[in-house]
Amino acid sequence: MDTSAKKVPTLDIRRYDTDRAAFVAELGVAYREFGFCCISGHGITPQLIDGAYDAFQRFFALPTETKMKYHMPGTGGARGYTPFKIETAKDSRYPDLKEFWHIGREISRDSRFANEMPPNIWPAEVPGFHEYGYELYQALDFLGNRVLRALALHVDLPEDYFDDKIDQGNSILRPIHYPPIVEENIPNVRAGAHEDINFITLLVGASAEGLEVLTREGNWLPITTEDDAIVVNIGDMLQRLSNHVYPSTTHRVVNPQNANARKPRYSVPYFLHPNPDVILDPLPQCITADNPRRYDTSISSHEYLMQRLREIKLI
C-alpha cells in the first residue's frame, strides 16, 4: 500500500445513533490501524471552543511571575501551571518546548479518591478561565464516554462497560502553549515522540500544524482535521486493557518548517483517565490464539500513572 496516500479517517459520531453497526466497525478499523481517529458531529459549539482558547491564551500572556504563583512544586503538575522545559518525553535528551495548565475533575473532598485528585486552582487574573475551562472539560468528558461506548461494542463488551470505570476518572484538560521558535537549529521539538498514558486523548483545535503520528510502516504521518473535527487517540492504559487490540501510537509535535515556527502554537488535549482503582489487566475478550495475553502482572491505573509520570520527569 502507498503509505503516502494514508490518512487518519474522520468519522461522524452522530452515526453512532443512526448507523451504529457500521460506525462501530469503521471506528474499530481506524483504531486498529492508526490508534487515531478524527471525530466530527460532536456537538461541542465553536463558541465554547473559541471562548476557552481565548481564556487560555490570556493566561499564557501573563508575566512569568504571575503564572508562577500557580505552579505547585512536588505535585507532578497535577493542577495549575507547569512552566517551560519541565516535561521530557521518555528517553528524550531534551525537554519539550511548552508550558501548560492542568484542570482536573471536580469531586467531593470526602471522595475515596480525594488523595489522588486534588482540588482545582484557578487564575484570578483571567476572567472566564474557570467557566470556559470546566465547561470544555465536561463536554470532552461526555464525548470521550461516547467514543468508549463504541470501542466497547467493537470488542464484544457491553455498551456501558466503561461507564462505571471512568465516572470518577482522574482525567485532565491541558491547555498548552508552545512559544514561537526564534533560535536556529534548536535541538528540541515542541513535543517529543511519545505515547499517551491514559485511556483516550481528545484534542480540540490546534492553531498551527505540527502533530504527526508514526504509522506501522515507520513513517511520520501529519494529522490534519476537517472543519471542527476532534482528534481522538488511544493511550497506553487502554492499549494494556485491550491487550494491544487498540494500539497506543507514537506521536509528536514538530517545529513547522515555515513561518508558523515564528508563531505561538496553542492546543488543548483532554486526557481521559479511568478511575484510580481500575485494574489494567487484559480483557478476556481481547485475548486470542493470535493475540495471547501480553501482561502477567496486575497494576492499578493510579500506580501506572505514577510510574509514567516519573518517567517523563513530572514527578
PDB file of C-alpha atoms in Angstrom:
ATOM      1  CA  MET A   1       0.000   0.000   0.000  1.00  0.00           C
ATOM      2  CA  ASP A   2       1.222   3.504  -0.811  1.00  0.00           C
ATOM      3  CA  THR A   3       1.792   4.977   2.644  1.00  0.00           C
ATOM      4  CA  SER A   4       1.905   8.485   1.196  1.00  0.00           C
ATOM      5  CA  ALA A   5      -1.818   8.111   0.458  1.00  0.00           C
ATOM      6  CA  LYS A   6      -2.653   7.135   4.042  1.00  0.00           C
ATOM      7  CA  LYS A   7      -4.832   9.421   6.082  1.00  0.00           C
ATOM      8  CA  VAL A   8      -6.328   9.115   9.532  1.00  0.00           C
ATOM      9  CA  PRO A   9     -10.089   8.961   8.833  1.00  0.00           C
ATOM     10  CA  THR A  10     -12.740  11.396  10.041  1.00  0.00           C
ATOM     11  CA  LEU A  11     -15.964   9.764  11.289  1.00  0.00           C
ATOM     12  CA  ASP A  12     -19.216  11.499  12.259  1.00  0.00           C
ATOM     13  CA  ILE A  13     -20.178  10.314  15.746  1.00  0.00           C
ATOM     14  CA  ARG A  14     -23.844  11.103  15.078  1.00  0.00           C
ATOM     15  CA  ARG A  15     -23.824   7.859  13.098  1.00  0.00           C
ATOM     16  CA  TYR A  16     -23.487   6.051  16.441  1.00  0.00           C
ATOM     17  CA  ASP A  17     -27.215   6.783  16.866  1.00  0.00           C
ATOM     18  CA  THR A  18     -28.304   6.347  13.228  1.00  0.00           C
ATOM     19  CA  ASP A  19     -25.975   3.713  11.735  1.00  0.00           C
ATOM     20  CA  ARG A  20     -24.431   2.081  14.797  1.00  0.00           C
ATOM     21  CA  ALA A  21     -23.077  -1.205  13.472  1.00  0.00           C
ATOM     22  CA  ALA A  22     -21.301   0.397  10.516  1.00  0.00           C
ATOM     23  CA  PHE A  23     -19.946   3.267  12.627  1.00  0.00           C
ATOM     24  CA  VAL A  24     -18.575   0.900  15.293  1.00  0.00           C
ATOM     25  CA  ALA A  25     -16.951  -1.264  12.603  1.00  0.00           C
ATOM     26  CA  GLU A  26     -15.315   1.717  10.871  1.00  0.00           C
ATOM     27  CA  LEU A  27     -14.163   3.202  14.174  1.00  0.00           C
ATOM     28  CA  GLY A  28     -12.627  -0.113  15.200  1.00  0.00           C
ATOM     29  CA  VAL A  29     -10.764  -0.398  11.895  1.00  0.00           C
ATOM     30  CA  ALA A  30      -9.388   3.144  12.280  1.00  0.00           C
ATOM     31  CA  TYR A  31      -8.092   2.490  15.783  1.00  0.00           C
ATOM     32  CA  ARG A  32      -6.634  -0.916  14.990  1.00  0.00           C
ATOM     33  CA  GLU A  33      -4.743   0.631  12.061  1.00  0.00           C
ATOM     34  CA  PHE A  34      -3.681   4.037  13.400  1.00  0.00           C
ATOM     35  CA  GLY A  35      -4.567   4.256  17.101  1.00  0.00           C
ATOM     36  CA  PHE A  36      -6.043   7.608  15.979  1.00  0.00           C
ATOM     37  CA  CYS A  37      -9.331   8.818  14.505  1.00  0.00           C
ATOM     38  CA  CYS A  38     -10.851  12.257  13.899  1.00  0.00           C
ATOM     39  CA  ILE A  39     -14.383  12.682  15.247  1.00  0.00           C
ATOM     40  CA  SER A  40     -16.867  15.136  13.731  1.00  0.00           C
ATOM     41  CA  GLY A  41     -20.505  15.811  14.579  1.00  0.00           C
ATOM     42  CA  HIS A  42     -19.621  16.019  18.281  1.00  0.00           C
ATOM     43  CA  GLY A  43     -21.867  18.972  19.116  1.00  0.00           C
ATOM     44  CA  ILE A  44     -19.270  20.964  21.055  1.00  0.00           C
ATOM     45  CA  THR A  45     -20.006  24.526  19.971  1.00  0.00           C
ATOM     46  CA  PRO A  46     -17.443  26.825  18.326  1.00  0.00           C
ATOM     47  CA  GLN A  47     -18.408  29.431  20.932  1.00  0.00           C
ATOM     48  CA  LEU A  48     -17.265  27.149  23.763  1.00  0.00           C
ATOM     49  CA  ILE A  49     -14.036  26.148  21.992  1.00  0.00           C
ATOM     50  CA  ASP A  50     -13.188  29.716  20.969  1.00  0.00           C
ATOM     51  CA  GLY A  51     -14.068  31.099  24.397  1.00  0.00           C
ATOM     52  CA  ALA A  52     -11.865  28.537  26.114  1.00  0.00           C
ATOM     53  CA  TYR A  53      -8.937  29.161  23.758  1.00  0.00           C
ATOM     54  CA  ASP A  54      -9.246  32.906  24.303  1.00  0.00           C
ATOM     55  CA  ALA A  55      -9.163  32.493  28.094  1.00  0.00           C
ATOM     56  CA  PHE A  56      -6.197  30.108  27.931  1.00  0.00           C
ATOM     57  CA  GLN A  57      -4.224  32.431  25.635  1.00  0.00           C
ATOM     58  CA  ARG A  58      -4.860  35.336  28.006  1.00  0.00           C
ATOM     59  CA  PHE A  59      -3.436  33.276  30.848  1.00  0.00           C
ATOM     60  CA  PHE A  60      -0.269  32.335  28.956  1.00  0.00           C
ATOM     61  CA  ALA A  61       0.231  36.013  28.036  1.00  0.00           C
ATOM     62  CA  LEU A  62       0.561  36.928  31.723  1.00  0.00           C
ATOM     63  CA  PRO A  63       4.001  37.794  33.159  1.00  0.00           C
ATOM     64  CA  THR A  64       6.045  34.773  34.224  1.00  0.00           C
ATOM     65  CA  GLU A  65       5.998  35.819  37.882  1.00  0.00           C
ATOM     66  CA  THR A  66       2.191  35.880  37.807  1.00  0.00           C
ATOM     67  CA  LYS A  67       1.949  32.439  36.203  1.00  0.00           C
ATOM     68  CA  MET A  68       4.450  31.010  38.679  1.00  0.00           C
ATOM     69  CA  LYS A  69       2.046  31.822  41.518  1.00  0.00           C
ATOM     70  CA  TYR A  70       0.047  28.858  40.234  1.00  0.00           C
ATOM     71  CA  HIS A  71       2.968  26.439  39.943  1.00  0.00           C
ATOM     72  CA  MET A  72       2.670  23.734  42.609  1.00  0.00           C
ATOM     73  CA  PRO A  73       6.117  22.103  43.043  1.00  0.00           C
ATOM     74  CA  GLY A  74       6.074  18.492  44.167  1.00  0.00           C
ATOM     75  CA  THR A  75       2.617  17.722  42.791  1.00  0.00           C
ATOM     76  CA  GLY A  76       3.685  16.433  39.393  1.00  0.00           C
ATOM     77  CA  GLY A  77       1.814  19.293  37.774  1.00  0.00           C
ATOM     78  CA  ALA A  78      -1.479  17.652  38.751  1.00  0.00           C
ATOM     79  CA  ARG A  79      -3.205  21.039  38.971  1.00  0.00           C
ATOM     80  CA  GLY A  80      -2.341  24.573  37.962  1.00  0.00           C
ATOM     81  CA  TYR A  81       0.671  25.736  35.990  1.00  0.00           C
ATOM     82  CA  THR A  82       3.757  23.879  34.735  1.00  0.00           C
ATOM     83  CA  PRO A  83       6.475  26.124  33.249  1.00  0.00           C
ATOM     84  CA  PHE A  84       8.641  25.611  30.175  1.00  0.00           C
ATOM     85  CA  LYS A  85      11.132  22.774  29.798  1.00  0.00           C
ATOM     86  CA  ILE A  86       9.875  20.571  32.629  1.00  0.00           C
ATOM     87  CA  GLU A  87       8.131  17.698  30.859  1.00  0.00           C
ATOM     88  CA  THR A  88      10.506  15.482  28.888  1.00  0.00           C
ATOM     89  CA  ALA A  89       9.381  12.670  26.605  1.00  0.00           C
ATOM     90  CA  LYS A  90      10.540   9.265  27.834  1.00  0.00           C
ATOM     91  CA  ASP A  91      14.155   8.575  26.752  1.00  0.00           C
ATOM     92  CA  SER A  92      14.466  12.060  25.216  1.00  0.00           C
ATOM     93  CA  ARG A  93      17.620  14.111  25.838  1.00  0.00           C
ATOM     94  CA  TYR A  94      15.724  17.384  25.616  1.00  0.00           C
ATOM     95  CA  PRO A  95      12.687  18.777  27.447  1.00  0.00           C
ATOM     96  CA  ASP A  96       9.616  19.780  25.458  1.00  0.00           C
ATOM     97  CA  LEU A  97       9.183  23.375  24.286  1.00  0.00           C
ATOM     98  CA  LYS A  98       5.924  24.075  26.095  1.00  0.00           C
ATOM     99  CA  GLU A  99       4.177  25.413  29.173  1.00  0.00           C
ATOM    100  CA  PHE A 100       0.778  24.173  30.274  1.00  0.00           C
ATOM    101  CA  TRP A 101      -2.041  24.206  32.821  1.00  0.00           C
ATOM    102  CA  HIS A 102      -3.972  21.272  34.293  1.00  0.00           C
ATOM    103  CA  ILE A 103      -7.686  21.242  35.060  1.00  0.00           C
ATOM    104  CA  GLY A 104      -8.957  18.112  36.801  1.00  0.00           C
ATOM    105  CA  ARG A 105     -12.289  16.606  37.784  1.00  0.00           C
ATOM    106  CA  GLU A 106     -14.292  18.381  40.464  1.00  0.00           C
ATOM    107  CA  ILE A 107     -15.041  15.768  43.141  1.00  0.00           C
ATOM    108  CA  SER A 108     -16.300  15.862  46.681  1.00  0.00           C
ATOM    109  CA  ARG A 109     -13.427  16.308  49.125  1.00  0.00           C
ATOM    110  CA  ASP A 110     -14.738  13.318  51.081  1.00  0.00           C
ATOM    111  CA  SER A 111     -14.449  11.112  47.965  1.00  0.00           C
ATOM    112  CA  ARG A 112     -12.348   7.976  48.321  1.00  0.00           C
ATOM    113  CA  PHE A 113     -10.198   9.407  45.514  1.00  0.00           C
ATOM    114  CA  ALA A 114      -9.581  12.793  47.168  1.00  0.00           C
ATOM    115  CA  ASN A 115      -5.910  11.982  47.852  1.00  0.00           C
ATOM    116  CA  GLU A 116      -5.265  11.126  44.202  1.00  0.00           C
ATOM    117  CA  MET A 117      -7.308  14.018  42.772  1.00  0.00           C
ATOM    118  CA  PRO A 118      -6.577  17.391  44.407  1.00  0.00           C
ATOM    119  CA  PRO A 119      -8.924  20.376  44.076  1.00  0.00           C
ATOM    120  CA  ASN A 120      -8.564  22.647  41.076  1.00  0.00           C
ATOM    121  CA  ILE A 121      -6.960  26.048  41.300  1.00  0.00           C
ATOM    122  CA  TRP A 122      -7.976  28.917  39.021  1.00  0.00           C
ATOM    123  CA  PRO A 123      -6.108  32.048  37.881  1.00  0.00           C
ATOM    124  CA  ALA A 124      -7.868  35.047  39.412  1.00  0.00           C
ATOM    125  CA  GLU A 125      -6.336  37.328  36.758  1.00  0.00           C
ATOM    126  CA  VAL A 126      -8.215  35.730  33.827  1.00  0.00           C
ATOM    127  CA  PRO A 127     -11.994  36.241  33.682  1.00  0.00           C
ATOM    128  CA  GLY A 128     -13.772  33.288  32.100  1.00  0.00           C
ATOM    129  CA  PHE A 129     -10.906  30.818  32.573  1.00  0.00           C
ATOM    130  CA  HIS A 130     -12.771  28.822  35.220  1.00  0.00           C
ATOM    131  CA  GLU A 131     -16.146  28.869  33.460  1.00  0.00           C
ATOM    132  CA  TYR A 132     -14.920  28.090  29.940  1.00  0.00           C
ATOM    133  CA  GLY A 133     -12.245  25.684  31.140  1.00  0.00           C
ATOM    134  CA  TYR A 134     -14.534  23.467  33.165  1.00  0.00           C
ATOM    135  CA  GLU A 135     -17.386  23.553  30.653  1.00  0.00           C
ATOM    136  CA  LEU A 136     -14.971  22.335  27.972  1.00  0.00           C
ATOM    137  CA  TYR A 137     -13.690  19.662  30.407  1.00  0.00           C
ATOM    138  CA  GLN A 138     -17.241  18.357  30.882  1.00  0.00           C
ATOM    139  CA  ALA A 139     -18.060  18.443  27.151  1.00  0.00           C
ATOM    140  CA  LEU A 140     -14.962  16.426  26.248  1.00  0.00           C
ATOM    141  CA  ASP A 141     -15.603  14.006  29.118  1.00  0.00           C
ATOM    142  CA  PHE A 142     -19.080  13.340  27.697  1.00  0.00           C
ATOM    143  CA  LEU A 143     -17.734  12.889  24.167  1.00  0.00           C
ATOM    144  CA  GLY A 144     -14.997  10.557  25.395  1.00  0.00           C
ATOM    145  CA  ASN A 145     -17.593   8.397  27.094  1.00  0.00           C
ATOM    146  CA  ARG A 146     -19.464   8.062  23.771  1.00  0.00           C
ATOM    147  CA  VAL A 147     -16.282   7.041  21.955  1.00  0.00           C
ATOM    148  CA  LEU A 148     -15.534   4.428  24.624  1.00  0.00           C
ATOM    149  CA  ARG A 149     -19.052   3.026  24.288  1.00  0.00           C
ATOM    150  CA  ALA A 150     -18.403   2.405  20.592  1.00  0.00           C
ATOM    151  CA  LEU A 151     -14.978   0.901  21.308  1.00  0.00           C
ATOM    152  CA  ALA A 152     -16.542  -1.433  23.892  1.00  0.00           C
ATOM    153  CA  LEU A 153     -19.045  -2.714  21.337  1.00  0.00           C
ATOM    154  CA  HIS A 154     -16.277  -3.302  18.790  1.00  0.00           C
ATOM    155  CA  VAL A 155     -14.606  -5.880  21.082  1.00  0.00           C
ATOM    156  CA  ASP A 156     -17.908  -7.515  22.137  1.00  0.00           C
ATOM    157  CA  LEU A 157     -18.193  -5.833  25.522  1.00  0.00           C
ATOM    158  CA  PRO A 158     -21.467  -4.360  26.806  1.00  0.00           C
ATOM    159  CA  GLU A 159     -22.007  -0.814  25.544  1.00  0.00           C
ATOM    160  CA  ASP A 160     -21.841   0.575  29.094  1.00  0.00           C
ATOM    161  CA  TYR A 161     -18.753  -1.443  30.096  1.00  0.00           C
ATOM    162  CA  PHE A 162     -16.608   1.656  30.696  1.00  0.00           C
ATOM    163  CA  ASP A 163     -19.295   3.842  32.297  1.00  0.00           C
ATOM    164  CA  ASP A 164     -18.582   2.951  35.945  1.00  0.00           C
ATOM    165  CA  LYS A 165     -14.838   2.786  35.294  1.00  0.00           C
ATOM    166  CA  ILE A 166     -14.490   6.427  34.171  1.00  0.00           C
ATOM    167  CA  ASP A 167     -17.224   8.257  36.127  1.00  0.00           C
ATOM    168  CA  GLN A 168     -14.619   9.294  38.730  1.00  0.00           C
ATOM    169  CA  GLY A 169     -11.689   9.210  36.327  1.00  0.00           C
ATOM    170  CA  ASN A 170      -8.547  11.183  37.089  1.00  0.00           C
ATOM    171  CA  SER A 171      -8.920  12.964  33.748  1.00  0.00           C
ATOM    172  CA  ILE A 172      -7.063  16.144  32.819  1.00  0.00           C
ATOM    173  CA  LEU A 173      -7.744  19.075  30.482  1.00  0.00           C
ATOM    174  CA  ARG A 174      -4.380  20.503  29.478  1.00  0.00           C
ATOM    175  CA  PRO A 175      -4.217  23.882  27.716  1.00  0.00           C
ATOM    176  CA  ILE A 176      -0.732  24.061  26.153  1.00  0.00           C
ATOM    177  CA  HIS A 177       1.300  26.997  24.828  1.00  0.00           C
ATOM    178  CA  TYR A 178       4.217  26.312  22.513  1.00  0.00           C
ATOM    179  CA  PRO A 179       6.137  29.595  22.150  1.00  0.00           C
ATOM    180  CA  PRO A 180       7.473  30.994  18.884  1.00  0.00           C
ATOM    181  CA  ILE A 181      10.742  29.345  17.885  1.00  0.00           C
ATOM    182  CA  VAL A 182      13.292  32.112  17.424  1.00  0.00           C
ATOM    183  CA  GLU A 183      16.578  30.190  17.569  1.00  0.00           C
ATOM    184  CA  GLU A 184      18.084  28.440  14.572  1.00  0.00           C
ATOM    185  CA  ASN A 185      18.895  24.717  14.726  1.00  0.00           C
ATOM    186  CA  ILE A 186      17.228  24.221  18.087  1.00  0.00           C
ATOM    187  CA  PRO A 187      17.608  20.540  19.114  1.00  0.00           C
ATOM    188  CA  ASN A 188      14.250  20.297  20.864  1.00  0.00           C
ATOM    189  CA  VAL A 189      10.912  19.732  19.193  1.00  0.00           C
ATOM    190  CA  ARG A 190       7.730  21.210  20.563  1.00  0.00           C
ATOM    191  CA  ALA A 191       6.722  17.811  21.977  1.00  0.00           C
ATOM    192  CA  GLY A 192       8.996  14.790  21.650  1.00  0.00           C
ATOM    193  CA  ALA A 193       7.861  11.436  20.271  1.00  0.00           C
ATOM    194  CA  HIS A 194       5.715   9.738  22.914  1.00  0.00           C
ATOM    195  CA  GLU A 195       2.634   7.684  23.654  1.00  0.00           C
ATOM    196  CA  ASP A 196      -0.121   8.983  25.922  1.00  0.00           C
ATOM    197  CA  ILE A 197      -0.598   7.403  29.343  1.00  0.00           C
ATOM    198  CA  ASN A 198      -4.387   7.358  29.690  1.00  0.00           C
ATOM    199  CA  PHE A 199      -7.401   5.584  28.109  1.00  0.00           C
ATOM    200  CA  ILE A 200      -8.046   8.017  25.254  1.00  0.00           C
ATOM    201  CA  THR A 201      -6.988  11.582  24.427  1.00  0.00           C
ATOM    202  CA  LEU A 202      -9.286  14.104  22.769  1.00  0.00           C
ATOM    203  CA  LEU A 203      -7.547  17.057  21.088  1.00  0.00           C
ATOM    204  CA  VAL A 204      -9.793  20.003  20.381  1.00  0.00           C
ATOM    205  CA  GLY A 205      -8.426  22.508  17.883  1.00  0.00           C
ATOM    206  CA  ALA A 206      -4.819  23.450  17.226  1.00  0.00           C
ATOM    207  CA  SER A 207      -3.689  26.814  15.942  1.00  0.00           C
ATOM    208  CA  ALA A 208      -0.783  25.544  13.834  1.00  0.00           C
ATOM    209  CA  GLU A 209       0.376  22.386  12.115  1.00  0.00           C
ATOM    210  CA  GLY A 210       2.858  20.009  13.682  1.00  0.00           C
ATOM    211  CA  LEU A 211       1.033  16.946  15.048  1.00  0.00           C
ATOM    212  CA  GLU A 212       2.369  13.752  13.453  1.00  0.00           C
ATOM    213  CA  VAL A 213       1.628  10.056  14.075  1.00  0.00           C
ATOM    214  CA  LEU A 214       4.031   7.162  13.443  1.00  0.00           C
ATOM    215  CA  THR A 215       2.482   4.621  11.050  1.00  0.00           C
ATOM    216  CA  ARG A 216       3.019   0.866  11.221  1.00  0.00           C
ATOM    217  CA  GLU A 217       5.410   1.244   8.284  1.00  0.00           C
ATOM    218  CA  GLY A 218       7.589   3.606  10.315  1.00  0.00           C
ATOM    219  CA  ASN A 219       6.635   6.833   8.538  1.00  0.00           C
ATOM    220  CA  TRP A 220       5.560  10.082  10.201  1.00  0.00           C
ATOM    221  CA  LEU A 221       2.045  10.994   9.031  1.00  0.00           C
ATOM    222  CA  PRO A 222       0.758  14.554   9.604  1.00  0.00           C
ATOM    223  CA  ILE A 223      -2.662  14.723  11.238  1.00  0.00           C
ATOM    224  CA  THR A 224      -4.972  17.167   9.519  1.00  0.00           C
ATOM    225  CA  THR A 225      -8.521  17.725  10.724  1.00  0.00           C
ATOM    226  CA  GLU A 226     -11.550  18.740   8.706  1.00  0.00           C
ATOM    227  CA  ASP A 227     -13.652  21.652   9.977  1.00  0.00           C
ATOM    228  CA  ASP A 228     -14.307  21.197  13.709  1.00  0.00           C
ATOM    229  CA  ALA A 229     -13.231  17.548  13.981  1.00  0.00           C
ATOM    230  CA  ILE A 230     -11.587  16.468  17.229  1.00  0.00           C
ATOM    231  CA  VAL A 231      -8.572  14.141  17.137  1.00  0.00           C
ATOM    232  CA  VAL A 232      -9.080  11.141  19.447  1.00  0.00           C
ATOM    233  CA  ASN A 233      -6.257   8.676  20.090  1.00  0.00           C
ATOM    234  CA  ILE A 234      -5.650   5.594  22.201  1.00  0.00           C
ATOM    235  CA  GLY A 235      -3.427   5.803  25.295  1.00  0.00           C
ATOM    236  CA  ASP A 236      -1.256   3.168  26.931  1.00  0.00           C
ATOM    237  CA  MET A 237      -3.791   2.244  29.619  1.00  0.00           C
ATOM    238  CA  LEU A 238      -6.389   1.240  27.025  1.00  0.00           C
ATOM    239  CA  GLN A 239      -3.724  -0.486  24.953  1.00  0.00           C
ATOM    240  CA  ARG A 240      -2.873  -2.586  28.012  1.00  0.00           C
ATOM    241  CA  LEU A 241      -6.509  -3.272  28.896  1.00  0.00           C
ATOM    242  CA  SER A 242      -7.290  -4.272  25.291  1.00  0.00           C
ATOM    243  CA  ASN A 243      -4.174  -6.472  25.057  1.00  0.00           C
ATOM    244  CA  HIS A 244      -2.954  -4.223  22.203  1.00  0.00           C
ATOM    245  CA  VAL A 245      -6.100  -4.675  20.092  1.00  0.00           C
ATOM    246  CA  TYR A 246      -6.255  -0.883  20.321  1.00  0.00           C
ATOM    247  CA  PRO A 247      -2.675   0.363  19.841  1.00  0.00           C
ATOM    248  CA  SER A 248      -1.277   3.412  21.589  1.00  0.00           C
ATOM    249  CA  THR A 249       0.568   5.025  18.700  1.00  0.00           C
ATOM    250  CA  THR A 250       3.721   7.119  18.957  1.00  0.00           C
ATOM    251  CA  HIS A 251       3.146  10.768  18.034  1.00  0.00           C
ATOM    252  CA  ARG A 252       4.932  14.101  18.311  1.00  0.00           C
ATOM    253  CA  VAL A 253       4.558  17.831  17.685  1.00  0.00           C
ATOM    254  CA  VAL A 254       7.295  19.011  15.332  1.00  0.00           C
ATOM    255  CA  ASN A 255       8.533  22.513  14.694  1.00  0.00           C
ATOM    256  CA  PRO A 256       6.936  23.887  11.499  1.00  0.00           C
ATOM    257  CA  GLN A 257       9.368  24.302   8.595  1.00  0.00           C
ATOM    258  CA  ASN A 258       7.813  27.630   7.604  1.00  0.00           C
ATOM    259  CA  ALA A 259       6.800  30.989   9.041  1.00  0.00           C
ATOM    260  CA  ASN A 260       4.496  29.259  11.557  1.00  0.00           C
ATOM    261  CA  ALA A 261       7.605  28.328  13.543  1.00  0.00           C
ATOM    262  CA  ARG A 262       7.764  32.010  14.471  1.00  0.00           C
ATOM    263  CA  LYS A 263       4.213  31.952  15.772  1.00  0.00           C
ATOM    264  CA  PRO A 264       2.970  30.572  19.080  1.00  0.00           C
ATOM    265  CA  ARG A 265       1.005  27.315  18.928  1.00  0.00           C
ATOM    266  CA  TYR A 266      -1.845  26.515  21.277  1.00  0.00           C
ATOM    267  CA  SER A 267      -3.590  23.186  21.741  1.00  0.00           C
ATOM    268  CA  VAL A 268      -5.976  21.726  24.303  1.00  0.00           C
ATOM    269  CA  PRO A 269      -5.880  17.952  24.797  1.00  0.00           C
ATOM    270  CA  TYR A 270      -8.226  16.185  27.206  1.00  0.00           C
ATOM    271  CA  PHE A 271      -6.646  13.093  28.743  1.00  0.00           C
ATOM    272  CA  LEU A 272      -9.480  10.742  29.724  1.00  0.00           C
ATOM    273  CA  HIS A 273      -8.321   8.503  32.577  1.00  0.00           C
ATOM    274  CA  PRO A 274     -10.065   5.622  34.324  1.00  0.00           C
ATOM    275  CA  ASN A 275     -10.936   5.786  37.992  1.00  0.00           C
ATOM    276  CA  PRO A 276      -7.742   5.432  40.076  1.00  0.00           C
ATOM    277  CA  ASP A 277      -8.666   1.935  41.320  1.00  0.00           C
ATOM    278  CA  VAL A 278      -9.334   0.356  37.899  1.00  0.00           C
ATOM    279  CA  ILE A 279      -7.091  -2.686  37.349  1.00  0.00           C
ATOM    280  CA  LEU A 280      -5.497  -2.685  33.895  1.00  0.00           C
ATOM    281  CA  ASP A 281      -5.493  -6.439  33.284  1.00  0.00           C
ATOM    282  CA  PRO A 282      -6.060  -7.513  29.656  1.00  0.00           C
ATOM    283  CA  LEU A 283      -9.716  -8.192  28.932  1.00  0.00           C
ATOM    284  CA  PRO A 284     -10.634 -11.828  28.172  1.00  0.00           C
ATOM    285  CA  GLN A 285     -12.447 -10.635  25.033  1.00  0.00           C
ATOM    286  CA  CYS A 286      -9.116  -9.336  23.701  1.00  0.00           C
ATOM    287  CA  ILE A 287      -7.072 -12.500  24.320  1.00  0.00           C
ATOM    288  CA  THR A 288      -6.984 -14.989  21.441  1.00  0.00           C
ATOM    289  CA  ALA A 289      -4.677 -17.614  19.984  1.00  0.00           C
ATOM    290  CA  ASP A 290      -3.400 -14.977  17.556  1.00  0.00           C
ATOM    291  CA  ASN A 291      -3.129 -12.354  20.293  1.00  0.00           C
ATOM    292  CA  PRO A 292      -2.058 -14.130  23.503  1.00  0.00           C
ATOM    293  CA  ARG A 293      -2.093 -12.337  26.834  1.00  0.00           C
ATOM    294  CA  ARG A 294       0.748  -9.811  26.889  1.00  0.00           C
ATOM    295  CA  TYR A 295       0.807  -8.864  30.604  1.00  0.00           C
ATOM    296  CA  ASP A 296       1.203 -11.212  33.575  1.00  0.00           C
ATOM    297  CA  THR A 297       1.264  -8.686  36.411  1.00  0.00           C
ATOM    298  CA  SER A 298      -1.662  -6.584  37.636  1.00  0.00           C
ATOM    299  CA  ILE A 299      -1.408  -2.831  38.148  1.00  0.00           C
ATOM    300  CA  SER A 300      -3.975  -0.186  39.047  1.00  0.00           C
ATOM    301  CA  SER A 301      -4.438   2.845  36.854  1.00  0.00           C
ATOM    302  CA  HIS A 302      -3.118   5.102  39.653  1.00  0.00           C
ATOM    303  CA  GLU A 303       0.028   3.023  40.128  1.00  0.00           C
ATOM    304  CA  TYR A 304       0.554   3.024  36.379  1.00  0.00           C
ATOM    305  CA  LEU A 305       0.087   6.808  36.207  1.00  0.00           C
ATOM    306  CA  MET A 306       2.649   7.430  38.945  1.00  0.00           C
ATOM    307  CA  GLN A 307       5.156   5.142  37.240  1.00  0.00           C
ATOM    308  CA  ARG A 308       4.764   7.004  33.949  1.00  0.00           C
ATOM    309  CA  LEU A 309       4.884  10.496  35.467  1.00  0.00           C
ATOM    310  CA  ARG A 310       8.269   9.640  36.943  1.00  0.00           C
ATOM    311  CA  GLU A 311       9.487   8.561  33.504  1.00  0.00           C
ATOM    312  CA  ILE A 312       8.582  11.909  31.910  1.00  0.00           C
ATOM    313  CA  LYS A 313      10.062  13.892  34.810  1.00  0.00           C
ATOM    314  CA  LEU A 314       6.834  15.417  36.091  1.00  0.00           C
ATOM    315  CA  ILE A 315       7.425  13.809  39.487  1.00  0.00           C
TER     316      ILE A 315
END
